[in-house]
């Protein structure tokens, strides 16, 4: 039987263009670079024949590389697809190499994306800096990596997108097709389609028509493929009919039409010659729908019944994905490691290696977007793919709030691990990996609190998730007490335990005992000044602890009033005359020499706006503040919100004292603080916060800020915010 181009495209992904050894390297240590699994990850994305700059810090003539790509575009009448993996060499995304790895292992090794990119675009992988980026407006933090720019042969930009945090292949595939649809002059059929068309016109038999349809699918020309398939079905019989049904199933799958795809593939599976291929596509549809158990059973059956099939390596990789997303990460890791070691020539092995490669600078499992929550394999909602977007966000309307929450809840449930935690954060500032247990505990606590607040959406599944999470959070061995972020782990656990004690009265005694133990530890770690510390003493961790203590007290825990009063007094002692707070406790006010500095005038209010919310909220809870001060903090934060949103996806201080990791750290307390006010101010401010929040969901249902904090953290915090702002009616 002659194999179809679709089967060959999936089976022969390893026949990619070989780039230089430096072309796709990240910033690993020399020891890490030598590890075989790490070496395999460097191959991700190599099937695409990039015009490549060999690294953000490589001394190359980037304007010349751009001209080379534009010249090729002119000769072939194609658009340039410029993948900007770094802007300003990591000035505002210091760990851009990890985001690049996520894109390469997830998006640019996906067979559909690879085929369309190679056939219809001139691919350029190049960092942007002063030498070439400025002329395209690529200056951070206003534009952040990863970014995609689509250029005509004269350099004109026809579309651009930045700050991509949903490394979803179907999302990128949809973007590529929409760009081509809006620029038909650059969407001519590929040479393979032209040849297949000539062959079909010469003979007109079913096999030639099917070959044409399959090539058109690889071109992204779905309407043309549908017409060719319809003509072929009229003439097909026997194996040709099985092939036609299979091709129809693939076309429906590419269009994200689940039911027609499954129906066509069921017909195709009735033909022995196409049975395995049809089962593979059926499993992929189930995987994209989130029906992981059904997909898993099919992949296992394929590997048992037809282990030498051309798509067996794909079956092994995707079987690992199914195990991973059903909380069997050990089984997934075993499958991926065995695949990477046994079939290192296949791109599926490269992707598998990315999921398990040992990296001292990573955090949990490998260096893949999948295992770090940046790549979610489900189909995004059709509304998210309906139009071209400037990034990976799907702005919604206020009336969509519950749907936003439902999608966010589903994202969290998918990405919880078997021990109950959400460990996709790789935040290791200051002390390295030793702080990760505390970071993961803090994140898990807020994700748990978020699911608890939205329990009515799916009580049975959420309760199962919370049962595991609660055991994880109660286990002190999951912390590294005394290291950075201990205070956040303690504070956020108390927030969750207090909420749980109210929702589950039968668990109140256990939660109260746990909170009392944490309170004792917080009393021991409080500084003489009254502040607490997470990496250093500062007002915003002190305000956070005061909030947690107040919630614990309200839930019945034993909180010594003096403990909270000392913390509140510490905030009052460092509050400046204009109501702003310093970045660190004990910081002296800047000298008044007429020059703007942090802590003075507008700049001071911008940098301190988030801290004002946290601190005034904490003071009000301990009856040391006022509603007027809370309102002032909220209005200051809303006034300068655009500055916080501008750097929301950065992983370092990108605007003075502002950084991405302060976004939800400020936004969530803002929604809590607004609830302390009386109507109509409460309703007004919650309404303003709601309008901002519904504009930033990701296309995969998550939320995002600093990628090192992780999408689980941002999604959990966003869900807590959504619950708070939902209480005010939408006008």
XYZ file of C-alpha atoms in Angstrom:
731
model
C 0.000 0.000 0.000
C 1.314 3.445 -0.853
C 1.520 5.577 2.298
C -0.322 8.884 2.271
C 1.578 12.171 2.689
C -0.215 12.642 6.021
C 1.150 9.394 7.418
C 4.594 10.086 6.004
C 4.599 13.587 7.466
C 3.902 12.182 10.940
C 6.333 9.271 10.568
C 9.278 11.128 9.036
C 9.487 14.174 11.286
C 13.082 13.253 12.067
C 14.189 14.120 8.542
C 14.548 17.781 9.451
C 17.151 20.325 8.463
C 20.304 20.027 10.539
C 21.426 23.270 12.141
C 24.739 24.078 13.735
C 25.314 22.742 17.221
C 24.990 26.220 18.752
C 21.901 27.227 16.847
C 19.272 26.149 19.324
C 21.191 25.913 22.574
C 19.950 27.479 25.755
C 22.111 28.690 28.592
C 22.988 25.406 30.301
C 26.178 24.661 32.160
C 28.844 22.677 30.319
C 28.032 19.596 32.385
C 24.351 19.847 31.542
C 25.050 20.310 27.839
C 26.888 16.977 27.756
C 23.984 14.973 29.161
C 22.447 12.842 26.346
C 18.892 13.865 27.177
C 19.798 17.548 27.190
C 21.526 17.074 23.837
C 18.324 15.614 22.423
C 16.286 18.607 23.577
C 18.541 20.856 21.485
C 17.139 19.182 18.389
C 13.582 20.374 19.054
C 12.515 22.669 16.248
C 15.229 21.545 13.858
C 12.855 20.163 11.243
C 12.197 23.782 10.325
C 14.941 25.283 8.099
C 15.433 28.453 10.090
C 17.534 31.370 9.058
C 19.124 31.426 12.503
C 21.295 33.797 14.552
C 22.888 31.013 16.664
C 21.963 32.559 20.013
C 20.939 35.859 21.559
C 24.505 36.676 22.578
C 26.134 35.467 19.364
C 28.080 38.125 17.455
C 26.348 37.921 14.112
C 25.124 40.437 11.566
C 21.411 40.289 12.322
C 20.394 42.956 9.788
C 22.088 40.779 7.166
C 20.179 37.716 8.371
C 16.934 39.656 8.101
C 17.838 40.711 4.565
C 18.601 37.094 3.724
C 15.165 36.043 4.905
C 13.450 38.902 3.069
C 15.317 38.005 -0.133
C 14.113 34.418 0.121
C 10.592 35.732 0.717
C 10.754 37.819 -2.449
C 12.029 34.891 -4.502
C 9.353 32.497 -3.246
C 6.516 34.994 -2.778
C 6.109 33.940 0.862
C 5.832 35.768 4.137
C 8.693 35.715 6.595
C 7.782 34.112 9.920
C 10.149 35.812 12.350
C 10.272 33.954 15.633
C 11.700 36.429 18.149
C 12.896 34.275 21.018
C 14.666 37.118 22.857
C 14.213 40.888 22.981
C 17.077 43.013 24.287
C 18.974 39.821 25.177
C 16.912 39.025 28.221
C 16.855 42.480 29.783
C 13.294 42.029 31.012
C 12.924 38.261 30.541
C 16.150 37.039 32.073
C 15.187 33.377 31.581
C 14.103 33.755 27.953
C 15.965 30.552 27.081
C 13.392 28.511 28.988
C 10.502 30.115 27.121
C 12.378 29.418 23.891
C 12.707 25.765 24.865
C 8.999 25.562 25.639
C 8.156 26.977 22.202
C 10.534 24.682 20.356
C 9.559 21.488 22.179
C 5.837 22.188 22.022
C 4.967 24.371 19.041
C 7.844 24.101 16.607
C 8.081 20.305 16.836
C 4.367 19.781 16.269
C 3.972 18.043 12.870
C 1.119 20.243 11.642
C 2.947 23.465 12.532
C 6.209 22.147 11.084
C 4.591 21.215 7.767
C 2.758 24.522 7.319
C 5.775 26.606 8.345
C 8.073 24.800 5.924
C 5.607 24.979 3.047
C 4.236 28.502 3.349
C 6.740 30.700 5.196
C 10.371 31.709 5.277
C 11.252 30.870 8.891
C 13.588 33.252 10.701
C 14.678 32.544 14.276
C 16.456 35.640 15.524
C 16.744 37.717 18.672
C 15.851 41.399 18.512
C 17.983 44.184 19.951
C 19.202 47.613 19.008
C 20.733 46.309 15.771
C 17.458 45.168 14.229
C 14.614 45.204 16.739
C 14.138 48.940 17.201
C 12.984 49.524 13.624
C 10.169 47.067 14.324
C 9.244 48.554 17.684
C 10.698 45.559 19.518
C 11.787 47.149 22.754
C 11.144 45.635 26.145
C 9.193 45.784 28.351
C 6.543 47.105 25.949
C 7.182 44.078 23.747
C 8.255 40.804 25.347
C 9.355 37.451 24.089
C 8.394 35.011 22.748
C 7.056 36.963 19.780
C 6.028 36.174 16.209
C 6.221 38.729 13.405
C 4.965 38.134 9.871
C 6.739 40.221 7.228
C 6.308 40.903 3.535
C 9.368 40.835 1.323
C 9.824 44.588 1.809
C 9.858 44.196 5.585
C 6.292 45.399 6.143
C 4.682 43.778 9.179
C 1.306 42.222 8.397
C 0.787 40.797 11.887
C 2.675 40.532 15.158
C 2.073 38.909 18.518
C 4.079 39.103 21.732
C 4.173 37.802 25.309
C 3.081 34.320 24.238
C 2.417 32.202 27.303
C 0.073 29.590 25.836
C 2.399 27.353 23.836
C -0.507 25.535 22.251
C 0.106 24.101 18.789
C -3.506 24.473 17.655
C -3.464 28.125 18.698
C -0.305 28.799 16.684
C -1.583 26.716 13.777
C -4.767 28.781 13.732
C -2.690 31.965 13.786
C -0.611 30.831 10.790
C -3.718 30.026 8.765
C -5.457 33.282 9.656
C -2.386 35.255 8.613
C -2.344 33.467 5.259
C -6.091 33.985 4.819
C -5.668 37.718 5.330
C -2.752 37.812 2.903
C -3.917 35.656 -0.045
C -1.166 36.927 -2.342
C 1.275 34.981 -0.167
C -0.850 31.834 0.105
C -0.133 30.153 -3.213
C -0.208 26.342 -3.205
C 3.093 24.696 -2.380
C 5.062 22.782 -4.972
C 3.816 19.505 -3.514
C 0.205 20.574 -3.994
C 0.864 21.774 -7.528
C 2.442 18.425 -8.435
C -0.401 16.467 -6.825
C -2.939 18.573 -8.702
C -1.281 17.847 -12.038
C -1.288 14.137 -11.249
C -4.952 14.154 -10.245
C -5.957 16.049 -13.364
C -4.050 13.593 -15.509
C -5.677 10.447 -14.120
C -8.637 11.552 -11.998
C -8.675 8.321 -10.015
C -9.478 8.187 -6.296
C -5.891 7.616 -5.156
C -4.603 10.708 -6.966
C -7.461 12.819 -5.650
C -6.761 11.597 -2.136
C -3.084 12.422 -2.505
C -4.090 15.927 -3.576
C -6.406 16.355 -0.584
C -3.700 15.190 1.803
C -1.148 17.609 0.389
C -3.679 20.433 0.598
C -4.221 19.643 4.277
C -0.494 19.929 4.913
C -0.695 23.302 3.133
C -3.435 24.397 5.520
C -5.877 24.693 2.600
C -8.758 22.918 4.295
C -11.566 24.063 2.017
C -9.648 22.827 -1.056
C -8.926 19.543 0.695
C -12.596 19.104 1.497
C -13.520 19.485 -2.178
C -10.862 17.031 -3.299
C -12.007 14.530 -0.653
C -15.615 14.810 -1.778
C -14.567 14.012 -5.348
C -12.422 11.115 -4.178
C -15.192 9.559 -2.063
C -17.337 9.179 -5.182
C -14.685 6.977 -6.788
C -13.170 5.244 -3.762
C -13.595 1.592 -2.859
C -11.751 -0.912 -0.700
C -8.496 0.432 0.692
C -9.060 3.720 -1.119
C -12.309 4.163 0.770
C -10.513 3.479 4.059
C -7.911 6.054 3.088
C -10.647 8.560 2.223
C -12.355 8.067 5.581
C -9.040 8.440 7.371
C -8.214 11.647 5.493
C -11.669 13.016 6.280
C -11.071 12.264 9.969
C -7.728 14.061 9.890
C -9.303 17.059 8.189
C -12.039 17.258 10.821
C -9.441 16.871 13.578
C -7.396 19.710 12.128
C -10.550 21.816 12.082
C -11.222 20.815 15.718
C -14.493 19.133 14.746
C -14.557 16.266 17.189
C -17.758 14.363 16.381
C -17.343 14.304 12.576
C -13.702 13.326 13.073
C -14.537 10.402 15.346
C -17.252 9.195 12.982
C -14.982 9.252 9.938
C -12.141 7.582 11.813
C -14.448 4.831 13.034
C -15.248 4.085 9.388
C -11.558 4.150 8.502
C -10.701 1.727 11.310
C -12.927 -0.837 9.565
C -10.285 -1.085 6.851
C -7.334 -3.185 8.050
C -4.836 -1.154 6.054
C -5.875 2.044 7.863
C -6.875 0.655 11.249
C -3.793 1.738 13.223
C -3.569 5.179 11.620
C -7.268 5.747 12.341
C -6.834 4.671 15.959
C -3.921 7.089 16.352
C -6.033 9.988 15.104
C -8.942 8.919 17.287
C -6.684 8.941 20.336
C -5.406 12.394 19.371
C -8.969 13.715 19.201
C -9.650 12.304 22.672
C -6.437 13.856 23.950
C -7.408 17.260 22.569
C -10.815 16.909 24.248
C -9.226 16.093 27.596
C -10.559 12.524 27.517
C -7.204 11.193 28.636
C -8.252 7.721 29.778
C -9.850 6.937 26.423
C -6.779 8.207 24.596
C -4.469 6.236 26.890
C -6.247 2.943 26.224
C -5.982 3.440 22.466
C -2.280 4.299 22.566
C -1.614 1.222 24.699
C -3.554 -0.964 22.259
C -1.666 0.455 19.263
C 1.686 -0.245 20.888
C 0.579 -3.787 21.726
C -1.013 -4.640 18.365
C 1.229 -2.742 15.942
C 4.483 -1.809 17.718
C 6.398 -1.256 14.466
C 3.904 1.155 12.962
C 5.375 4.358 11.588
C 3.610 6.343 14.321
C 4.618 4.111 17.233
C 7.059 6.695 18.618
C 4.272 9.267 18.597
C 2.020 6.798 20.422
C 4.653 6.365 23.123
C 5.147 10.099 23.583
C 1.434 10.842 23.738
C 0.846 7.895 26.060
C 3.255 9.648 28.431
C 1.225 12.838 28.082
C -1.951 10.965 29.032
C -0.300 9.510 32.118
C 1.126 12.893 33.087
C -2.208 14.676 32.846
C -3.924 11.969 34.897
C -1.440 12.415 37.753
C 0.800 9.447 37.007
C 3.938 11.450 36.342
C 6.245 8.580 37.339
C 4.812 6.362 34.628
C 4.986 9.255 32.193
C 8.628 9.925 33.005
C 9.512 6.248 32.562
C 7.847 6.178 29.144
C 9.493 9.399 28.001
C 12.946 8.390 29.189
C 12.732 4.997 27.508
C 11.535 6.604 24.263
C 14.307 9.204 24.304
C 16.965 6.555 24.856
C 15.638 3.950 22.429
C 14.654 6.102 19.437
C 16.776 9.282 19.658
C 16.458 9.951 15.916
C 12.753 10.823 16.116
C 11.349 14.222 17.081
C 8.977 12.446 19.465
C 12.069 11.353 21.379
C 13.308 14.955 21.376
C 10.028 16.096 22.898
C 10.153 13.248 25.387
C 13.704 14.213 26.358
C 12.539 17.776 27.029
C 10.037 16.394 29.529
C 12.650 14.522 31.582
C 16.052 16.122 30.870
C 17.909 16.762 34.137
C 18.558 20.459 34.626
C 20.048 21.948 37.767
C 18.545 25.299 36.833
C 15.092 23.832 36.267
C 12.679 22.883 38.980
C 10.427 19.874 38.688
C 10.416 17.562 35.693
C 12.458 18.384 32.616
C 12.511 21.587 30.599
C 9.290 21.191 28.655
C 6.403 23.610 28.478
C 4.097 20.675 29.172
C 5.692 19.823 32.516
C 5.912 23.483 33.482
C 2.308 24.338 32.657
C 3.071 26.570 29.675
C 1.889 24.016 27.104
C -1.629 22.685 27.551
C -2.509 20.095 24.856
C -6.278 20.609 24.767
C -8.072 22.430 22.012
C -8.692 26.045 22.995
C -12.261 27.315 22.764
C -13.321 28.263 19.243
C -13.881 31.828 20.351
C -10.227 32.056 21.340
C -9.167 31.071 17.818
C -11.711 33.129 15.892
C -9.409 36.024 15.081
C -5.800 37.119 15.077
C -4.549 38.243 18.465
C -1.656 40.454 19.582
C -0.662 37.812 22.135
C -1.892 34.654 23.782
C -4.657 36.324 25.777
C -8.351 35.973 25.012
C -10.122 39.129 26.227
C -13.608 38.311 27.414
C -16.685 40.183 28.524
C -17.885 40.574 32.106
C -20.875 38.346 31.376
C -18.409 35.537 30.601
C -17.014 35.523 34.129
C -18.344 32.105 35.111
C -17.083 30.526 31.886
C -13.668 32.094 32.521
C -13.684 30.593 35.995
C -14.782 27.180 34.741
C -11.932 27.021 32.237
C -9.454 28.138 34.875
C -10.686 25.465 37.275
C -10.278 22.812 34.577
C -6.727 24.009 33.932
C -5.816 23.678 37.601
C -7.304 20.214 37.921
C -5.361 19.038 34.845
C -2.061 20.309 36.180
C -2.230 19.081 39.762
C 0.320 16.376 40.550
C -0.204 13.007 42.218
C 1.031 14.265 45.616
C -1.602 17.006 45.553
C 0.765 19.862 44.700
C 1.064 22.350 41.854
C 4.856 22.446 41.343
C 5.183 24.159 37.945
C 6.886 27.230 39.435
C 10.626 27.458 38.953
C 11.130 30.575 41.083
C 14.538 30.088 42.723
C 15.669 33.635 43.514
C 18.490 34.131 45.973
C 19.043 30.675 47.426
C 18.428 28.398 44.466
C 16.475 25.146 44.437
C 16.338 24.902 48.223
C 13.465 27.410 48.276
C 11.273 25.475 45.834
C 9.503 23.396 48.522
C 8.316 26.649 50.093
C 7.337 28.140 46.741
C 5.389 25.037 45.744
C 3.650 24.939 49.125
C 2.599 28.578 48.822
C 1.334 28.041 45.261
C -0.508 24.858 46.229
C -2.217 26.662 49.088
C -3.583 29.410 46.853
C -4.625 26.977 44.118
C -6.458 24.966 46.774
C -8.155 28.082 48.134
C -9.201 28.959 44.592
C -10.741 25.564 43.905
C -12.532 25.699 47.239
C -14.075 29.054 46.326
C -15.372 27.604 43.039
C -16.354 24.228 44.454
C -19.906 24.471 43.124
C -18.639 24.112 39.548
C -17.672 20.468 40.052
C -17.886 19.399 43.720
C -16.860 15.784 43.232
C -13.683 16.425 41.233
C -12.716 19.488 43.241
C -13.139 17.630 46.524
C -10.834 14.872 45.259
C -8.237 17.446 44.268
C -8.532 19.228 47.602
C -8.227 16.011 49.581
C -4.796 15.398 48.084
C -3.785 19.050 48.338
C -4.777 19.260 51.992
C -2.586 16.300 52.929
C 0.296 17.881 51.047
C -0.168 21.213 52.825
C -0.455 19.646 56.269
C 2.845 17.826 55.840
C 5.603 20.017 57.301
C 8.164 17.831 55.536
C 7.105 19.453 52.273
C 8.620 22.765 53.454
C 12.215 23.829 53.822
C 11.635 25.940 56.908
C 13.998 28.822 57.426
C 14.735 29.265 53.734
C 13.312 31.981 51.491
C 9.536 32.129 51.012
C 8.754 30.288 54.263
C 6.507 33.138 55.371
C 4.475 32.971 52.178
C 4.100 29.206 52.564
C 2.825 29.722 56.111
C 0.581 32.685 55.322
C -1.054 31.153 52.273
C -1.587 27.821 54.016
C -3.504 29.658 56.745
C -5.649 31.352 54.109
C -6.606 27.947 52.734
C -7.038 26.239 56.099
C -9.319 29.022 57.321
C -11.490 28.755 54.215
C -11.599 24.971 54.467
C -12.635 25.029 58.108
C -15.731 27.027 57.147
C -16.678 24.878 54.144
C -16.014 21.544 55.870
C -17.046 21.872 59.547
C -16.043 18.259 60.198
C -12.469 19.212 59.349
C -12.456 22.352 61.494
C -10.518 20.871 64.420
C -7.738 19.612 62.185
C -7.518 22.914 60.333
C -7.528 24.907 63.562
C -4.709 22.817 65.008
C -2.663 23.329 61.854
C -3.264 27.082 61.930
C -2.311 27.286 65.611
C 0.967 25.545 64.825
C 1.706 27.950 61.971
C 0.828 30.948 64.123
C 3.363 29.825 66.683
C 6.041 29.568 64.007
C 5.145 33.020 62.659
C 5.440 34.430 66.171
C 8.919 32.951 66.398
C 9.997 34.355 63.017
C 8.633 37.893 63.555
C 11.424 40.456 63.715
C 11.870 42.853 66.631
C 10.637 45.607 64.336
C 7.328 43.742 63.990
C 7.944 42.872 60.346
C 8.186 39.470 58.768
C 10.550 38.458 55.985
C 10.439 36.222 52.948
C 13.798 37.082 51.383
C 14.272 40.271 53.405
C 12.011 42.199 55.764
C 9.511 44.362 53.957
C 6.020 45.832 54.230
C 4.346 43.617 51.626
C 5.116 40.303 53.307
C 4.123 41.869 56.624
C 0.794 42.960 55.149
C 0.286 39.475 53.692
C 0.927 37.793 57.062
C -1.467 40.216 58.785
C -4.168 39.202 56.305
C -3.516 35.506 56.962
C -3.554 35.995 60.728
C -6.857 37.850 60.507
C -8.451 35.067 58.435
C -7.167 32.458 60.891
C -8.511 34.444 63.837
C -11.902 34.721 62.182
C -11.895 30.951 61.617
C -11.317 30.285 65.311
C -7.537 29.912 65.539
C -5.703 31.258 68.576
C -4.018 34.478 67.494
C -2.301 36.592 70.130
C -3.519 40.139 69.546
C -0.037 41.453 70.290
C 1.334 39.529 67.327
C -0.883 41.330 64.846
C -0.584 44.652 66.607
C 3.221 44.572 66.386
C 2.964 43.839 62.677
C 0.468 46.633 62.159
C 2.654 49.070 64.062
C 5.610 48.084 61.887
C 3.595 49.095 58.825
C 2.609 52.398 60.417
C 6.241 53.074 61.297
C 7.372 52.744 57.688
C 4.404 54.440 56.011
C 5.474 57.714 54.466
C 3.611 60.993 54.747
C 2.092 60.564 51.285
C 0.747 57.105 52.157
C 3.368 55.149 50.203
C 5.482 52.310 51.558
C 9.166 51.521 50.915
C 10.288 48.389 49.106
C 12.213 47.179 52.139
C 11.578 47.732 55.823
C 13.944 50.253 57.376
C 14.579 52.069 54.104
C 15.211 55.725 54.690
C 13.175 58.301 52.780
C 15.166 59.658 49.817
C 16.728 63.073 50.104
C 14.604 65.857 48.748
C 16.989 67.191 46.111
C 14.311 67.869 43.533
C 15.031 64.723 41.535
C 12.309 62.063 41.271
C 13.159 58.856 43.150
C 11.335 55.790 44.442
C 9.289 57.004 47.368
C 8.776 60.511 46.007
C 5.917 62.003 44.031
C 4.387 60.169 41.097
C 7.209 57.636 40.780
C 6.879 56.704 44.427
C 3.112 56.246 44.078
C 3.548 54.063 40.980
C 6.107 51.778 42.565
C 4.248 51.641 45.868
C 0.699 51.293 44.535
C 0.563 47.526 44.992
C 2.205 47.724 48.419
C -0.294 50.376 49.465
C -3.148 47.961 48.793
C -1.524 45.081 50.683
C -0.498 47.209 53.659
C -3.656 49.287 54.063
C -5.713 46.109 53.793
C -3.655 44.515 56.569
C -3.941 47.602 58.766
C -7.703 47.763 58.317
C -8.093 44.116 59.320
C -6.248 44.852 62.563
C -8.201 48.059 63.205
C -5.125 50.235 62.707
C -6.194 51.643 59.386
C -9.222 53.277 57.845
C -11.646 52.807 55.003
C -10.351 56.077 53.550
C -6.786 54.742 53.442
C -7.950 51.484 51.866
C -9.877 53.399 49.221
C -6.882 55.651 48.551
C -4.653 52.592 48.060
C -7.155 50.980 45.721
C -7.593 54.072 43.590
C -3.828 54.521 43.399
C -3.421 50.933 42.222
C -6.164 51.318 39.619
C -4.681 54.590 38.425
C -1.330 52.983 37.743
C -2.580 49.509 36.867
C -1.336 49.865 33.299
C 2.240 50.045 34.597
C 1.742 46.767 36.471
C 0.085 45.101 33.492
C 2.880 46.326 31.217
C 5.427 44.193 33.094
C 3.024 41.432 34.167
C 4.767 38.795 32.067
C 8.323 39.828 32.903
C 10.415 37.700 35.235
C 12.499 40.486 36.749
C 12.258 44.132 37.807
C 11.357 45.644 34.447
C 10.031 49.038 35.487
C 11.968 50.298 38.470
C 10.613 48.352 41.430
C 7.824 46.768 39.388
C 8.006 43.169 38.188
C 5.645 40.526 36.868
C 5.526 38.647 40.160
C 3.893 41.627 41.853
C 0.826 41.607 39.611
C -1.492 39.121 41.313
C 0.327 39.693 44.594
C -1.299 43.144 44.399
C -4.492 42.343 42.486
C -5.831 39.695 44.846
C -5.491 41.850 48.000
C -7.117 44.668 46.018
C -10.222 42.544 45.457
C -10.244 41.543 49.121
C -9.738 45.106 50.324
C -12.514 46.480 48.110
C -14.978 44.188 49.869
C -14.286 46.000 53.151
C -15.773 49.209 51.772
C -19.410 50.211 51.881
C -21.573 50.580 48.766
C -21.503 52.308 46.378
C -17.694 52.616 46.545
C -17.323 48.872 47.044
C -19.401 48.084 43.952
C -17.634 50.723 41.884
C -14.127 49.513 42.707
C -14.945 45.825 42.404
C -16.504 46.595 39.038
C -13.324 48.319 37.857
C -11.218 45.383 38.979
C -13.578 42.959 37.258
C -13.268 44.797 33.941
C -9.495 44.492 34.097
C -9.515 40.845 35.102
C -11.770 39.484 32.366
C -9.506 40.999 29.728
C -6.481 38.820 30.492
C -7.383 35.088 30.448
C -5.078 33.008 28.257
C -6.445 31.094 25.270
C -5.846 27.814 27.114
C -8.072 28.867 30.032
C -5.242 29.781 32.384
C -3.893 33.123 33.555
C -0.279 34.223 33.344
C 2.206 36.610 34.879
C 5.913 35.910 35.569
C 6.552 32.530 33.930
C 8.887 31.541 36.776
C 6.039 31.874 39.264
C 4.084 29.466 37.079
C 0.687 29.521 35.439
C -0.865 27.515 38.262
C -0.059 30.318 40.691
C -1.435 33.008 38.395
C -4.531 30.930 37.619
C -5.211 30.215 41.278
C -4.859 33.869 42.224
C -7.043 34.934 39.311
C -9.770 32.518 40.413
C -9.720 34.014 43.902
C -10.025 37.459 42.344
C -12.874 36.330 40.089
C -14.785 35.070 43.102
C -14.422 38.396 44.873
C -15.421 40.590 41.925
C -18.362 38.342 40.995
C -20.259 39.552 44.034
C -20.995 42.906 42.397
C -23.742 42.822 39.744
C -22.667 43.581 36.188
C -24.355 46.705 34.911
